[in-house]
Coordinates of C-alpha atoms in Angstrom, one line a residue:
Chain A
M13 CA -0.1 -0.3 0.0
D14 CA 2.5 1.9 0.8
N15 CA 4.5 1.1 -1.9
L16 CA 1.3 2.4 -4.5
L17 CA 0.8 5.5 -3.1
L18 CA 5.0 6.6 -3.2
M19 CA 3.9 5.2 -7.1
M20 CA 1.4 8.1 -7.5
A21 CA 3.7 10.6 -6.1
P22 CA 4.4 12.5 -9.1
L23 CA 0.5 13.1 -9.8
F24 CA 0.6 15.2 -7.2
S25 CA 4.2 16.8 -8.0
S26 CA 3.4 19.4 -10.7
K27 CA 7.2 19.9 -11.5
L28 CA 7.3 16.3 -11.9
L29 CA 4.4 16.2 -14.1
L30 CA 5.6 18.9 -16.0
V31 CA 8.7 17.3 -16.4
L32 CA 6.3 13.9 -17.4
F33 CA 4.8 16.3 -19.8
F34 CA 7.7 17.7 -21.9
G35 CA 9.8 13.6 -21.8
T36 CA 6.5 12.3 -23.3
L37 CA 6.5 15.3 -26.1
F38 CA 9.9 15.3 -27.0
G39 CA 10.0 11.5 -27.0
L40 CA 7.1 11.6 -29.1
I41 CA 8.8 13.8 -31.2
L42 CA 12.2 11.9 -31.2
G43 CA 10.4 8.5 -31.9
V44 CA 8.5 10.1 -35.0
L45 CA 11.8 11.3 -37.0
P46 CA 13.4 8.4 -38.3
G47 CA 17.3 8.4 -37.2
L48 CA 16.8 9.3 -33.9
G49 CA 14.3 7.8 -31.3
P50 CA 14.8 7.6 -27.5
T51 CA 18.4 6.3 -27.4
T52 CA 19.9 9.2 -28.9
G53 CA 17.5 11.6 -27.8
G54 CA 18.2 10.8 -24.1
A55 CA 21.7 10.8 -24.9
L56 CA 21.5 14.6 -26.3
I57 CA 19.0 15.4 -23.2
L58 CA 21.7 14.4 -20.7
P59 CA 23.4 17.5 -20.1
F60 CA 20.0 19.4 -19.7
T61 CA 18.9 16.7 -17.1
M62 CA 22.3 18.7 -15.2
T63 CA 19.5 21.2 -14.2
L64 CA 17.5 18.7 -12.5
D65 CA 17.1 16.9 -9.2
P66 CA 17.8 13.3 -9.8
L67 CA 14.1 11.7 -9.8
S68 CA 13.0 14.5 -12.3
A69 CA 15.7 13.8 -14.3
I70 CA 15.4 10.1 -14.4
V71 CA 11.5 10.4 -15.1
L72 CA 12.2 13.1 -18.0
L73 CA 14.6 9.9 -19.8
T74 CA 12.2 6.9 -18.9
S75 CA 9.1 9.0 -20.1
I76 CA 11.3 10.2 -23.7
Y77 CA 12.4 6.4 -23.6
C78 CA 8.3 4.9 -23.0
A79 CA 7.3 7.6 -25.8
G80 CA 10.1 7.4 -28.3
T81 CA 9.6 3.3 -28.4
Y82 CA 5.7 4.3 -29.2
G83 CA 6.5 7.2 -31.9
G84 CA 8.5 5.0 -33.7
A85 CA 5.0 3.5 -34.9
I86 CA 3.4 6.5 -36.7
T87 CA 6.6 7.0 -39.4
A88 CA 6.3 3.2 -39.5
I89 CA 2.8 3.2 -40.3
L90 CA 2.2 6.2 -42.5
I91 CA 5.3 6.3 -44.5
N92 CA 6.9 2.6 -44.5
T93 CA 10.4 4.3 -42.5
P94 CA 10.2 3.2 -38.7
G95 CA 11.0 6.1 -36.1
T96 CA 13.1 3.9 -34.6
P97 CA 14.8 0.3 -35.2
A98 CA 11.9 -1.0 -32.5
A99 CA 9.5 -0.2 -34.5
A100 CA 10.8 -2.1 -37.9
A101 CA 8.4 -5.0 -37.4
T102 CA 5.6 -2.5 -37.3
C103 CA 5.9 -1.0 -40.9
L104 CA 5.3 -5.1 -42.2
D105 CA 1.7 -4.9 -41.3
G106 CA 1.1 -0.8 -40.4
Y107 CA 1.9 0.5 -44.1
P108 CA -0.2 -1.7 -46.1
L109 CA -2.8 -1.5 -43.6
A110 CA -2.6 2.6 -44.0
Q111 CA -2.3 2.1 -47.7
K112 CA -5.6 0.3 -48.0
G113 CA -6.7 3.5 -46.5
E114 CA -7.0 2.4 -43.1
A115 CA -4.2 4.4 -41.6
G116 CA -6.2 5.5 -38.4
R117 CA -6.9 2.2 -37.5
A118 CA -3.7 0.9 -38.0
L119 CA -2.3 3.9 -35.7
G120 CA -5.0 3.7 -33.4
M121 CA -4.2 -0.2 -32.8
A122 CA -0.7 0.8 -32.3
T123 CA -1.6 3.2 -29.7
V124 CA -3.6 0.9 -27.5
S125 CA -1.5 -2.2 -27.7
S126 CA 1.8 0.5 -27.1
T127 CA -0.1 1.6 -24.0
V128 CA -1.3 -2.2 -23.1
G129 CA 2.0 -3.5 -23.7
G130 CA 3.8 -0.7 -21.7
I131 CA 1.0 -0.7 -18.4
F132 CA 2.3 -4.4 -18.5
S133 CA 6.3 -4.0 -18.1
V134 CA 5.5 -1.2 -15.7
I135 CA 3.8 -4.1 -13.8
I136 CA 6.4 -6.3 -13.9
L137 CA 8.7 -4.3 -13.1
V138 CA 7.1 -3.3 -9.6
F139 CA 6.9 -6.9 -9.2
F140 CA 9.6 -8.5 -10.1
A141 CA 12.8 -5.7 -9.8
P142 CA 12.4 -5.9 -6.0
L143 CA 13.0 -9.9 -5.9
L144 CA 16.0 -9.3 -8.2
A145 CA 17.0 -6.6 -5.9
K146 CA 16.8 -9.3 -2.9
L147 CA 18.4 -11.9 -5.2
A148 CA 21.3 -9.6 -5.9
Y149 CA 22.4 -9.3 -1.9
E150 CA 23.6 -13.0 -2.6
F151 CA 26.0 -11.9 -5.3
G152 CA 29.2 -11.1 -4.5
Q153 CA 31.9 -10.3 -7.2
P154 CA 32.1 -13.7 -9.1
E155 CA 28.6 -13.5 -9.1
Y156 CA 28.4 -9.9 -11.0
F157 CA 31.1 -10.9 -13.2
A158 CA 29.4 -14.2 -14.3
L159 CA 26.7 -11.6 -15.1
A160 CA 27.8 -9.2 -16.9
I161 CA 29.5 -12.0 -19.1
F162 CA 25.7 -13.8 -19.6
G163 CA 25.0 -9.8 -20.6
L164 CA 27.4 -10.2 -22.9
T165 CA 27.2 -13.5 -24.4
M166 CA 23.2 -12.4 -25.1
L167 CA 24.7 -10.0 -27.8
A168 CA 24.7 -13.5 -29.6
S169 CA 21.8 -15.6 -29.0
I170 CA 18.9 -13.4 -29.7
G171 CA 20.6 -10.0 -31.0
E172 CA 19.9 -8.0 -34.1
G173 CA 22.3 -9.1 -36.7
S174 CA 25.3 -11.7 -37.0
P175 CA 25.9 -13.3 -33.9
I176 CA 29.3 -13.1 -34.7
K177 CA 29.6 -10.0 -35.8
N178 CA 27.6 -8.6 -32.7
L179 CA 30.3 -10.4 -30.5
I180 CA 32.7 -8.6 -32.4
A181 CA 31.1 -4.9 -31.7
G182 CA 30.9 -6.2 -28.2
A183 CA 34.5 -6.9 -27.5
F184 CA 35.4 -3.9 -28.9
G185 CA 33.2 -1.8 -26.7
I186 CA 35.1 -3.8 -24.3
L187 CA 38.5 -2.3 -25.6
I188 CA 37.4 1.4 -25.2
S189 CA 36.2 0.4 -21.8
T190 CA 39.9 -0.4 -21.2
I191 CA 41.0 3.4 -22.2
G192 CA 42.7 5.1 -19.6
K193 CA 43.7 4.7 -15.3
D194 CA 43.6 1.3 -14.5
F195 CA 41.3 1.1 -11.5
M196 CA 44.3 -1.1 -9.8
T197 CA 47.6 0.1 -10.7
S198 CA 46.8 3.9 -11.5
I199 CA 49.2 3.5 -15.0
D200 CA 47.6 4.8 -17.8
R201 CA 46.5 2.5 -20.9
F202 CA 46.0 3.3 -24.5
T203 CA 46.0 6.6 -24.1
Y204 CA 48.9 7.5 -25.6
G205 CA 50.4 10.1 -24.0
I206 CA 47.4 12.2 -24.2
N207 CA 46.2 13.5 -20.7
E208 CA 42.8 13.9 -21.6
L209 CA 42.0 9.7 -22.4
S210 CA 43.2 9.9 -18.4
E211 CA 40.4 9.4 -16.9
G212 CA 38.9 7.2 -20.1
I213 CA 36.7 7.8 -22.5
G214 CA 33.1 8.9 -21.6
F215 CA 29.5 7.1 -22.3
I216 CA 28.3 10.0 -23.9
P217 CA 30.6 10.8 -26.7
V218 CA 30.6 7.6 -27.3
V219 CA 26.9 7.2 -27.6
V220 CA 26.2 10.7 -29.4
G221 CA 28.5 9.6 -31.7
L222 CA 28.2 6.0 -32.5
F223 CA 24.3 7.3 -33.1
A224 CA 23.3 10.6 -33.7
I225 CA 26.7 11.6 -36.1
S226 CA 26.6 8.2 -37.9
E227 CA 23.0 8.8 -38.7
M228 CA 24.1 12.1 -39.9
L229 CA 26.3 10.4 -42.0
T230 CA 24.1 7.8 -43.2
Q231 CA 21.6 10.8 -43.9
S232 CA 23.9 12.5 -46.3
T233 CA 24.1 8.9 -48.7
L234 CA 20.3 9.0 -48.9
L235 CA 19.3 12.9 -49.9
D236 CA 16.7 11.5 -52.7
Q237 CA 14.9 9.5 -51.2
V238 CA 11.4 10.6 -51.8
F239 CA 9.4 8.9 -48.5
K240 CA 5.5 8.2 -49.4
R241 CA 3.2 9.3 -47.0
V242 CA -0.2 7.9 -46.9
A243 CA -3.2 9.9 -45.7
L244 CA -4.1 10.0 -42.0
K245 CA -7.3 11.7 -41.4
A246 CA -7.6 11.0 -37.8
V247 CA -6.7 8.3 -35.1
K248 CA -9.0 5.2 -34.8
L249 CA -9.7 3.5 -31.5
P250 CA -10.1 -0.7 -32.5
S251 CA -13.1 -1.8 -33.0
L252 CA -14.7 -4.5 -30.8
K253 CA -14.0 -7.1 -33.5
D254 CA -10.4 -5.7 -33.6
Y255 CA -10.2 -6.0 -29.6
K256 CA -11.4 -9.9 -29.9
L257 CA -9.1 -10.9 -32.9
T258 CA -5.9 -9.1 -30.8
W259 CA -6.2 -9.2 -27.2
K260 CA -4.4 -12.5 -27.0
T261 CA -1.7 -11.4 -29.4
I262 CA -1.0 -7.5 -27.1
L263 CA -1.3 -9.7 -23.7
R264 CA 1.4 -13.0 -25.1
S265 CA 3.4 -10.2 -26.4
S266 CA 3.6 -7.9 -23.2
G267 CA 4.3 -10.8 -22.3
I268 CA 7.2 -11.5 -24.3
G269 CA 8.1 -7.9 -24.1
S270 CA 8.7 -7.7 -20.8
F271 CA 10.6 -11.1 -20.8
I272 CA 13.3 -10.3 -23.1
G273 CA 13.5 -6.4 -21.5
V274 CA 14.5 -8.0 -18.3
L275 CA 17.3 -10.1 -20.3
P276 CA 20.5 -8.3 -20.2
A277 CA 20.9 -6.3 -23.2
E278 CA 18.6 -7.3 -25.3
G279 CA 15.8 -4.7 -25.8
G280 CA 12.7 -3.2 -27.8
T281 CA 14.3 -4.1 -31.2
V282 CA 14.6 -7.7 -30.5
A283 CA 11.4 -7.9 -28.5
S284 CA 9.0 -6.7 -31.5
L285 CA 10.3 -9.4 -33.7
I286 CA 9.8 -12.1 -31.4
G287 CA 6.4 -10.9 -30.8
Y288 CA 5.3 -10.3 -34.2
S289 CA 6.7 -13.5 -35.5
E290 CA 4.8 -15.0 -32.7
A291 CA 1.7 -13.5 -33.0
K292 CA 2.0 -14.9 -36.7
R293 CA 2.3 -18.3 -35.3
F294 CA -0.6 -18.3 -33.4
S295 CA -2.7 -16.2 -35.9
K296 CA -5.8 -17.8 -37.3
K297 CA -4.8 -16.0 -40.3
P298 CA -1.5 -16.2 -40.9
E299 CA -1.8 -15.8 -44.7
E300 CA -2.2 -11.9 -43.9
F301 CA 0.7 -11.3 -42.3
G302 CA 2.6 -8.8 -44.0
K303 CA -0.2 -7.8 -46.3
G304 CA -2.0 -5.4 -43.1
S305 CA -3.1 -7.8 -40.3
I306 CA -4.1 -5.9 -37.3
E307 CA -2.7 -8.9 -35.3
G308 CA 0.7 -8.0 -36.8
I309 CA 0.5 -4.0 -35.5
A310 CA -0.7 -5.2 -32.1
G311 CA 1.7 -8.0 -31.9
A312 CA 5.3 -5.9 -32.9
E313 CA 4.0 -2.4 -30.7
A314 CA 3.3 -4.4 -27.8
A315 CA 6.1 -6.4 -27.2
N316 CA 8.6 -2.9 -28.1
N317 CA 7.3 -1.2 -25.2
A318 CA 6.4 -4.1 -23.1
A319 CA 10.2 -4.3 -23.1
T320 CA 10.7 -0.7 -21.9
G321 CA 9.6 -1.9 -18.5
G322 CA 11.1 -5.1 -18.5
A323 CA 14.4 -3.8 -19.5
M324 CA 14.4 -1.3 -16.4
V325 CA 14.6 -4.3 -14.2
P326 CA 18.3 -5.4 -14.4
T327 CA 19.2 -1.2 -14.8
L328 CA 17.7 -0.6 -11.6
A329 CA 18.6 -4.0 -9.4
L330 CA 21.5 -4.8 -10.7
G331 CA 23.4 -1.7 -12.5
I332 CA 22.7 -4.1 -16.3
P333 CA 21.6 -2.1 -18.9
G334 CA 18.6 -4.0 -20.1
S335 CA 19.1 -2.0 -23.6
A336 CA 20.5 0.4 -25.1
T337 CA 18.4 3.0 -23.9
T338 CA 18.5 1.9 -20.2
A339 CA 22.5 1.9 -20.9
V340 CA 21.7 5.7 -20.9
I341 CA 19.4 6.1 -18.1
L342 CA 21.8 4.4 -16.2
T343 CA 24.6 6.4 -17.2
G344 CA 21.7 9.5 -16.3
L345 CA 21.6 8.0 -12.6
I346 CA 25.1 7.3 -12.3
I347 CA 25.7 10.9 -13.1
H348 CA 23.1 12.2 -10.3
G349 CA 24.9 9.8 -7.7
V350 CA 22.4 7.8 -7.6
R351 CA 24.0 4.1 -7.6
P352 CA 21.3 1.3 -8.9
G353 CA 21.4 -2.1 -6.9
P354 CA 19.9 -4.0 -4.2
D355 CA 21.2 -1.2 -2.0
L356 CA 18.5 1.6 -4.1
F357 CA 15.4 -0.2 -3.0
R358 CA 16.0 -0.2 0.6
E359 CA 17.8 2.8 1.1
Q360 CA 15.7 5.1 -1.6
P361 CA 12.3 3.6 -1.9
E362 CA 10.3 6.5 -2.5
F363 CA 12.7 6.9 -5.6
L364 CA 12.2 4.1 -6.7
Y365 CA 8.4 3.8 -6.7
G366 CA 8.3 7.6 -8.3
I367 CA 10.1 6.4 -11.4
F368 CA 7.9 2.9 -11.6
G369 CA 4.8 5.3 -11.2
A370 CA 6.0 8.2 -13.9
M371 CA 6.4 5.5 -16.3
L372 CA 2.9 4.5 -15.7
I373 CA 1.3 7.6 -16.2
A374 CA 3.7 8.4 -19.6
N375 CA 2.3 5.1 -21.2
I376 CA -1.2 6.8 -20.3
L377 CA 0.3 9.9 -22.1
F378 CA 1.6 9.3 -24.9
F379 CA -1.8 7.1 -25.3
I380 CA -3.5 10.6 -25.1
F381 CA -0.9 12.7 -27.5
G382 CA -0.8 9.8 -29.8
F383 CA -4.2 9.3 -29.8
F384 CA -5.5 13.4 -30.6
G385 CA -2.0 14.4 -32.0
A386 CA -0.6 11.7 -34.5
K387 CA -1.5 13.7 -37.0
I388 CA -0.1 17.0 -35.9
F389 CA 3.4 14.6 -35.1
A390 CA 3.7 13.2 -38.4
R391 CA 4.3 16.6 -40.0
I392 CA 6.8 16.6 -38.0
T393 CA 8.8 14.3 -40.5
L394 CA 8.4 17.1 -43.1
V395 CA 11.1 18.9 -41.7
P396 CA 13.6 18.6 -44.2
N397 CA 17.3 16.6 -43.5
K398 CA 19.1 19.9 -44.6
I399 CA 17.9 21.5 -41.8
L400 CA 17.2 18.6 -39.4
W401 CA 20.7 17.8 -39.2
P402 CA 22.9 20.5 -38.7
M403 CA 20.6 21.4 -36.2
I404 CA 21.2 18.6 -34.4
F405 CA 24.8 18.5 -34.7
A406 CA 25.2 21.5 -33.1
V407 CA 23.0 19.9 -30.0
S408 CA 25.1 17.2 -29.8
V409 CA 28.2 18.9 -30.2
C410 CA 27.2 21.6 -27.3
G411 CA 25.2 18.6 -25.3
T412 CA 28.6 16.5 -25.6
Y413 CA 31.3 19.4 -24.8
S414 CA 28.9 20.2 -22.0
L415 CA 29.0 17.4 -20.2
S416 CA 32.9 17.5 -19.0
Q417 CA 33.7 20.5 -21.1
S418 CA 36.4 19.3 -23.3
I419 CA 36.9 19.8 -26.7
I420 CA 38.1 15.9 -27.1
D421 CA 35.2 14.5 -25.9
V422 CA 33.7 16.7 -29.2
W423 CA 36.3 14.7 -31.5
I424 CA 35.7 12.0 -30.0
M425 CA 32.0 11.5 -30.7
L426 CA 32.5 12.6 -34.4
L427 CA 35.4 9.7 -34.6
F428 CA 32.3 7.5 -33.2
G429 CA 30.2 8.9 -36.0
V430 CA 32.4 7.9 -38.6
I431 CA 33.2 4.5 -36.5
G432 CA 29.5 4.2 -36.0
F433 CA 28.8 4.9 -40.2
F434 CA 31.3 2.1 -41.8
M435 CA 30.0 -0.3 -38.8
R436 CA 26.6 0.4 -39.8
R437 CA 27.6 -0.3 -43.1
Y438 CA 29.5 -3.5 -43.1
G439 CA 26.2 -4.9 -41.4
F440 CA 27.8 -4.3 -37.6
S441 CA 24.9 -3.4 -35.0
V442 CA 26.4 0.0 -32.9
V443 CA 24.1 -1.1 -29.7
P444 CA 27.0 -3.8 -28.3
V445 CA 29.8 -1.5 -28.5
I446 CA 27.7 0.5 -26.3
I447 CA 26.5 -2.3 -24.4
G448 CA 30.5 -3.6 -24.2
L449 CA 31.6 -0.1 -22.8
I450 CA 29.2 -0.3 -20.0
L451 CA 29.6 -4.1 -19.0
G452 CA 33.4 -3.9 -19.6
E453 CA 34.4 -1.6 -16.6
L454 CA 32.3 -4.3 -14.8
V455 CA 33.8 -7.1 -16.4
E456 CA 37.1 -5.6 -15.6
G457 CA 36.7 -5.1 -12.1
T458 CA 34.7 -7.9 -10.7
L459 CA 36.8 -9.9 -12.7
R460 CA 40.3 -9.1 -11.3
Q461 CA 38.4 -8.4 -7.6
S462 CA 37.5 -12.1 -7.6
L463 CA 40.9 -13.3 -8.9
V464 CA 41.9 -11.6 -5.8
I465 CA 39.4 -13.1 -3.6
F466 CA 40.2 -16.3 -5.3
D467 CA 43.8 -15.9 -4.7
G468 CA 44.0 -16.0 -8.5
N469 CA 42.8 -19.7 -8.6
W470 CA 39.8 -19.2 -11.8
L471 CA 38.3 -22.5 -10.8
M472 CA 37.3 -21.5 -7.7
F473 CA 34.2 -19.6 -10.1
L474 CA 32.6 -23.1 -10.2
T475 CA 32.6 -23.6 -6.8
R476 CA 29.5 -20.3 -6.4
P477 CA 26.7 -22.0 -7.7
I478 CA 25.2 -18.7 -8.7
A479 CA 27.8 -17.5 -10.6
L480 CA 27.9 -21.2 -12.0
T481 CA 24.6 -20.8 -13.2
F482 CA 25.3 -17.6 -15.1
F483 CA 28.3 -19.3 -16.9
I484 CA 25.9 -22.5 -18.0
L485 CA 23.6 -20.3 -19.6
S486 CA 26.8 -17.8 -21.5
L487 CA 27.1 -21.2 -23.1
I488 CA 24.0 -22.2 -24.1
A489 CA 23.7 -18.2 -25.2
L490 CA 26.8 -18.5 -26.8
A491 CA 25.0 -22.0 -28.5
F492 CA 22.1 -20.7 -29.6
P493 CA 22.9 -19.3 -32.9
L494 CA 24.4 -22.8 -33.7
L495 CA 21.4 -24.4 -32.9
R496 CA 19.1 -22.2 -34.5
S497 CA 20.7 -21.8 -37.9
K498 CA 20.9 -25.8 -37.9
K499 CA 17.2 -26.0 -37.1
K500 CA 16.6 -22.9 -39.8
K501 CA 18.6 -25.4 -42.2
K502 CA 17.1 -28.3 -41.8
Y503 CA 13.8 -26.7 -42.2
Y504 CA 14.5 -25.5 -45.0
D505 CA 16.3 -28.8 -46.6
Chain B
M3 CA 38.9 -19.8 -38.6
S4 CA 35.2 -20.3 -38.3
I5 CA 35.2 -16.4 -37.3
I6 CA 36.2 -16.0 -40.6
Y7 CA 34.1 -18.2 -42.3
H8 CA 31.4 -16.6 -40.9
L9 CA 31.7 -13.5 -41.8
K10 CA 32.5 -13.8 -45.3
K11 CA 33.8 -11.1 -47.2
P12 CA 32.9 -8.5 -44.5
W13 CA 34.1 -5.9 -47.3
K14 CA 32.0 -6.1 -50.0
N15 CA 29.8 -3.9 -50.7
E16 CA 27.7 -2.9 -53.9
K17 CA 26.7 0.4 -53.7
R18 CA 29.3 3.4 -53.8
L19 CA 28.8 6.3 -51.2
P20 CA 27.5 10.0 -53.0
K21 CA 29.7 13.0 -52.8
T22 CA 27.9 14.2 -50.3
F23 CA 29.2 11.6 -47.8
Y24 CA 32.3 13.1 -48.8
L25 CA 31.6 16.3 -47.7
T26 CA 30.2 15.6 -44.8
L27 CA 32.9 14.0 -43.5
T28 CA 35.1 17.1 -44.5
S29 CA 32.6 19.2 -43.2
F30 CA 33.7 18.0 -39.9
L31 CA 37.4 17.5 -40.3
L32 CA 36.9 21.3 -41.1
F33 CA 34.9 21.4 -38.1
V34 CA 38.3 20.1 -36.0
L35 CA 40.2 22.4 -37.7
I36 CA 38.5 25.7 -37.1
S37 CA 37.5 25.1 -33.1
K38 CA 41.1 24.4 -32.7
T39 CA 42.7 27.0 -34.2
L40 CA 39.5 29.7 -34.8
D41 CA 36.6 28.9 -32.8
F42 CA 34.4 26.4 -31.6
F43 CA 31.1 28.8 -32.4
L44 CA 32.5 29.7 -35.1
A45 CA 33.1 25.8 -36.3
I46 CA 29.3 25.2 -35.8
S47 CA 28.4 27.9 -37.7
V48 CA 30.6 26.7 -40.6
L49 CA 29.5 23.0 -40.4
S50 CA 26.4 23.9 -40.4
I51 CA 26.1 26.2 -43.5
F52 CA 28.3 23.6 -45.6
V53 CA 26.3 20.6 -44.6
S54 CA 23.0 22.4 -45.3
Y55 CA 24.0 24.1 -48.5
Y56 CA 25.7 20.8 -49.9
W57 CA 22.5 18.5 -49.3
G58 CA 20.0 21.3 -51.1
E59 CA 19.4 23.7 -49.2
K60 CA 19.9 27.4 -51.2
R61 CA 17.3 29.6 -49.7
I62 CA 19.5 32.2 -48.3
F63 CA 16.6 32.6 -44.6
Y64 CA 17.1 28.8 -43.6
L65 CA 21.7 28.6 -44.4
L66 CA 20.9 31.7 -41.8
L67 CA 18.8 30.0 -39.6
V68 CA 21.0 26.8 -39.2
S69 CA 24.3 28.4 -39.4
I70 CA 23.8 31.6 -36.8
I71 CA 20.1 32.0 -35.2
F72 CA 19.7 28.4 -34.2
P73 CA 23.2 27.6 -32.8
I74 CA 23.0 31.3 -31.1
I75 CA 20.0 29.7 -29.6
V76 CA 21.9 26.7 -28.5
F77 CA 25.3 29.0 -27.6
V78 CA 22.8 30.9 -24.8
F79 CA 20.8 28.4 -23.2
F80 CA 24.0 25.8 -23.0
E81 CA 25.8 29.1 -21.1
T82 CA 23.2 30.4 -19.6
I83 CA 20.9 27.8 -18.1
L84 CA 23.6 25.4 -18.1
G85 CA 26.1 27.8 -16.8
L86 CA 28.7 26.3 -19.2
R87 CA 31.5 28.0 -20.2
F88 CA 32.6 27.2 -24.0
P89 CA 36.3 27.3 -25.2
P90 CA 38.0 30.7 -26.1
G91 CA 38.2 32.1 -29.7
I92 CA 37.9 35.3 -31.5
I93 CA 33.8 34.8 -31.3
T94 CA 33.1 33.7 -27.9
N95 CA 36.1 36.2 -26.7
I96 CA 33.7 39.1 -27.9
Y97 CA 30.9 37.6 -26.1
Y98 CA 32.7 37.2 -22.9
Q99 CA 34.4 40.5 -23.5
V100 CA 38.0 39.1 -22.7

């Protein structure tokens, strides 16, 4: 009961309500604009959060996360271009349905299923995060090491793209995390005499570079691209027939999305793809998928929004990001002096339940904004790239500079922009780099401290049941793509 | 070996990059050069006008918007609200009255 009251706290604070309002609005705009999204937006807004108290700052970031994930559906349905990668599966049926003159119905279903998925995942978050945090009290350094390794191997199992490319990108992220002072010996590593690198490479320059600047370079190659826009009169609430057809799909995808979100390093994109394919598998009319199936939209959208709450579970309970955007939120927590983990649940329940409540309200707010304003938000895509991207560049540069007032950070951002562009061009996802960068420090720190505890005996890891479980799960995660490809081959043979 | 096998010619790519990509990349180099030698704010303006122009924007108002008006708004916002001090340069020194 006390926790429920704590969750309602944002409703009684005009400041938090205002933050939620602007966060949701900003998140929707970011989600609608192809190439931008909650991860880039969160990274760009991070410097601005320094003017806010920790709760308002994290409420702002989480509302951007929730609304941005939904916003991608608007462009996916109306212009066949996912505003965010998590909305890619929505294009498959959203756009064909819109072409049939039912854009309002498609958007209505996307809005309802996103809201249900989002609220479902917040409920999961409220019940599951404290349980995981309780379990985390049993964790020592070896268990955290094994968990971080599990998070990294998950990149291979169900991440986007090629498993090996994802692992290489993750390893690259870990390599970047080793730049700077060795935390045990204080000796500079890979700094090549550049003093500014002694403190290591900041998370924000890498995120802004890999997402915003690399996208700017990508947009520079797509200038002759013409979007075909489908007209939208108004968003329509789903009919009773549509509800009857999709309620099972929405609930199933909400469950799938929440589960995928909880897994370390996996996010909305994977959730929506699995949610979509499961919707097709269970559908009575699978032949309609890809041609404008309302179940396809419901399956993808409920799953990607359900992943938001799920991804917050390991982020808050363990300090391990559940997705790329939660990695940004994790950075936000750290720069505001909040240390995620089990102690946070014991010491600052009002802070945590404030976030849970804010996420719940954000899901309701984006429903209202989406329902009444989708037509206006869709018009944002009319801002030409030749005007939009130079402006984003100016904000990226100033935002990156502002965190540590270092021009070197800006150059690092540009360098990672170029690296990110070529990674994408050759089929590497940039998300594993971010996960590797975040987990790298944890992997190295916990490994070295564990080895000190074990007196250098590696085999001692296997005497810890929780660590051993994570290692076995890591092996399964690594073997999973191999098994999956063999199963696929057998299926096609 | 298995890694090499799995990657299967990772550098193979059928499409050549357009001229605008190289111009955008050049503008980044120009940004680094100007921000290092002349002024951080000037570097943002030069990059913005360069990119916007080569991406196809020829209308003077919009070029001024992206290269001067918007960077000034961003500059003032960061300077006043976040209390940020930008690195010294020929334009920022005028603002800071150095």
